[in-house]
Amino acid sequence: MNLDIRITSAADIPALHRVRMSVKENVLFDPTKVQPSDYERMIRVDGRGWACHVDGVIRGFSFAKKNYTNIWALFVEPGFESRGVGPRLLNCAVEWLFNQSAESIWLTTKPLMVHTAFLDIALQALLPSLSPQLYLIFGLKITVYR
């Protein structure tokens, strides 16, 4: 399996949206809440995104929102979990935000929607490379401080 992380472009939007709509956790109960224009704004104005290509096909993505210093999106297509996709995408977003002078970075999810095994793996991947202090608040919001 060949994993290749690339910065997203507008051409990736249909594949990103396909991945977003395929997830089994943090499901959008109203699919109209995230539109192609939302991805485009993130790509062109608000931040940066990364797509993980597995054997040439986008199977996961993340977006970092610069002005809010948060992880706007982090999704992996079902069937591609536990293969290193999520932690690599999260690391790209965190490193980029810190390089943009962020003092802290946050990610919020709904209760009971976070995949705890993934979260453990992702946090372990971050700790050695970034040496952050980590705060878990009510199991919903994670803030990483430089």
PDB file of N, CA and C in Angstrom, residues 74 80-88 90-91 114-129 134:
ATOM      1  N   LEU A  74     -10.921  16.244   9.692  1.00  0.00           N
ATOM      2  CA  LEU A  74      -9.984  15.117   9.695  1.00  0.00           C
ATOM      3  C   LEU A  74     -10.829  13.858   9.518  1.00  0.00           C
ATOM      4  N   PHE A  80     -10.083   2.145   5.575  1.00  0.00           N
ATOM      5  CA  PHE A  80      -8.702   2.624   5.519  1.00  0.00           C
ATOM      6  C   PHE A  80      -8.223   3.121   6.873  1.00  0.00           C
ATOM      7  N   GLU A  81      -9.020   2.870   7.926  1.00  0.00           N
ATOM      8  CA  GLU A  81      -8.596   3.204   9.273  1.00  0.00           C
ATOM      9  C   GLU A  81      -7.481   2.243   9.684  1.00  0.00           C
ATOM     10  N   SER A  82      -6.735   2.635  10.699  1.00  0.00           N
ATOM     11  CA  SER A  82      -5.664   1.800  11.279  1.00  0.00           C
ATOM     12  C   SER A  82      -4.561   1.465  10.280  1.00  0.00           C
ATOM     13  N   ARG A  83      -4.356   2.363   9.321  1.00  0.00           N
ATOM     14  CA  ARG A  83      -3.278   2.165   8.342  1.00  0.00           C
ATOM     15  C   ARG A  83      -2.310   3.342   8.331  1.00  0.00           C
ATOM     16  N   GLY A  84      -2.450   4.235   9.300  1.00  0.00           N
ATOM     17  CA  GLY A  84      -1.546   5.369   9.400  1.00  0.00           C
ATOM     18  C   GLY A  84      -2.009   6.619   8.682  1.00  0.00           C
ATOM     19  N   VAL A  85      -3.169   6.570   8.048  1.00  0.00           N
ATOM     20  CA  VAL A  85      -3.676   7.714   7.294  1.00  0.00           C
ATOM     21  C   VAL A  85      -4.011   8.883   8.230  1.00  0.00           C
ATOM     22  N   GLY A  86      -4.833   8.637   9.233  1.00  0.00           N
ATOM     23  CA  GLY A  86      -5.285   9.692  10.140  1.00  0.00           C
ATOM     24  C   GLY A  86      -4.150  10.389  10.873  1.00  0.00           C
ATOM     25  N   PRO A  87      -3.258   9.660  11.509  1.00  0.00           N
ATOM     26  CA  PRO A  87      -2.161  10.324  12.217  1.00  0.00           C
ATOM     27  C   PRO A  87      -1.269  11.158  11.295  1.00  0.00           C
ATOM     28  N   ARG A  88      -1.020  10.683  10.100  1.00  0.00           N
ATOM     29  CA  ARG A  88      -0.181  11.457   9.172  1.00  0.00           C
ATOM     30  C   ARG A  88      -0.880  12.746   8.761  1.00  0.00           C
ATOM     31  N   LEU A  90      -3.253  14.349  10.491  1.00  0.00           N
ATOM     32  CA  LEU A  90      -3.311  15.212  11.670  1.00  0.00           C
ATOM     33  C   LEU A  90      -1.968  15.905  11.895  1.00  0.00           C
ATOM     34  N   ASN A  91      -0.896  15.168  11.744  1.00  0.00           N
ATOM     35  CA  ASN A  91       0.426  15.742  11.936  1.00  0.00           C
ATOM     36  C   ASN A  91       0.695  16.867  10.938  1.00  0.00           C
ATOM     37  N   VAL A 114     -15.956  10.422  18.757  1.00  0.00           N
ATOM     38  CA  VAL A 114     -14.535  10.261  18.501  1.00  0.00           C
ATOM     39  C   VAL A 114     -14.159   8.784  18.618  1.00  0.00           C
ATOM     40  N   HIS A 115     -13.383   8.306  17.702  1.00  0.00           N
ATOM     41  CA  HIS A 115     -12.903   6.928  17.702  1.00  0.00           C
ATOM     42  C   HIS A 115     -11.710   6.883  18.643  1.00  0.00           C
ATOM     43  N   THR A 116     -11.897   6.327  19.851  1.00  0.00           N
ATOM     44  CA  THR A 116     -10.857   6.447  20.875  1.00  0.00           C
ATOM     45  C   THR A 116      -9.570   5.752  20.469  1.00  0.00           C
ATOM     46  N   ALA A 117      -9.637   4.649  19.756  1.00  0.00           N
ATOM     47  CA  ALA A 117      -8.401   3.985  19.318  1.00  0.00           C
ATOM     48  C   ALA A 117      -7.642   4.898  18.365  1.00  0.00           C
ATOM     49  N   PHE A 118      -8.362   5.543  17.453  1.00  0.00           N
ATOM     50  CA  PHE A 118      -7.713   6.480  16.535  1.00  0.00           C
ATOM     51  C   PHE A 118      -7.097   7.635  17.303  1.00  0.00           C
ATOM     52  N   LEU A 119      -7.850   8.159  18.259  1.00  0.00           N
ATOM     53  CA  LEU A 119      -7.363   9.298  19.033  1.00  0.00           C
ATOM     54  C   LEU A 119      -6.070   8.933  19.755  1.00  0.00           C
ATOM     55  N   ASP A 120      -6.026   7.760  20.362  1.00  0.00           N
ATOM     56  CA  ASP A 120      -4.813   7.325  21.040  1.00  0.00           C
ATOM     57  C   ASP A 120      -3.635   7.249  20.070  1.00  0.00           C
ATOM     58  N   ILE A 121      -3.862   6.674  18.907  1.00  0.00           N
ATOM     59  CA  ILE A 121      -2.804   6.539  17.909  1.00  0.00           C
ATOM     60  C   ILE A 121      -2.350   7.914  17.426  1.00  0.00           C
ATOM     61  N   ALA A 122      -3.316   8.786  17.134  1.00  0.00           N
ATOM     62  CA  ALA A 122      -2.979  10.117  16.628  1.00  0.00           C
ATOM     63  C   ALA A 122      -2.171  10.903  17.656  1.00  0.00           C
ATOM     64  N   LEU A 123      -2.577  10.839  18.906  1.00  0.00           N
ATOM     65  CA  LEU A 123      -1.874  11.590  19.945  1.00  0.00           C
ATOM     66  C   LEU A 123      -0.467  11.034  20.162  1.00  0.00           C
ATOM     67  N   GLN A 124      -0.327   9.724  20.112  1.00  0.00           N
ATOM     68  CA  GLN A 124       1.003   9.132  20.243  1.00  0.00           C
ATOM     69  C   GLN A 124       1.900   9.566  19.087  1.00  0.00           C
ATOM     70  N   ALA A 125       1.315   9.709  17.899  1.00  0.00           N
ATOM     71  CA  ALA A 125       2.089  10.146  16.739  1.00  0.00           C
ATOM     72  C   ALA A 125       2.557  11.589  16.910  1.00  0.00           C
ATOM     73  N   LEU A 126       1.741  12.415  17.546  1.00  0.00           N
ATOM     74  CA  LEU A 126       2.091  13.824  17.719  1.00  0.00           C
ATOM     75  C   LEU A 126       3.112  14.042  18.829  1.00  0.00           C
ATOM     76  N   LEU A 127       2.970  13.329  19.915  1.00  0.00           N
ATOM     77  CA  LEU A 127       3.787  13.622  21.082  1.00  0.00           C
ATOM     78  C   LEU A 127       5.292  13.556  20.817  1.00  0.00           C
ATOM     79  N   PRO A 128       5.807  12.520  20.156  1.00  0.00           N
ATOM     80  CA  PRO A 128       7.257  12.490  19.950  1.00  0.00           C
ATOM     81  C   PRO A 128       7.763  13.619  19.051  1.00  0.00           C
ATOM     82  N   SER A 129       6.995  13.993  18.051  1.00  0.00           N
ATOM     83  CA  SER A 129       7.494  14.976  17.093  1.00  0.00           C
ATOM     84  C   SER A 129       7.304  16.414  17.557  1.00  0.00           C
ATOM     85  N   LEU A 134      -0.751  18.329  26.462  1.00  0.00           N
ATOM     86  CA  LEU A 134      -2.041  17.941  25.921  1.00  0.00           C
ATOM     87  C   LEU A 134      -3.109  18.078  26.992  1.00  0.00           C
TER      88      LEU A 134
END
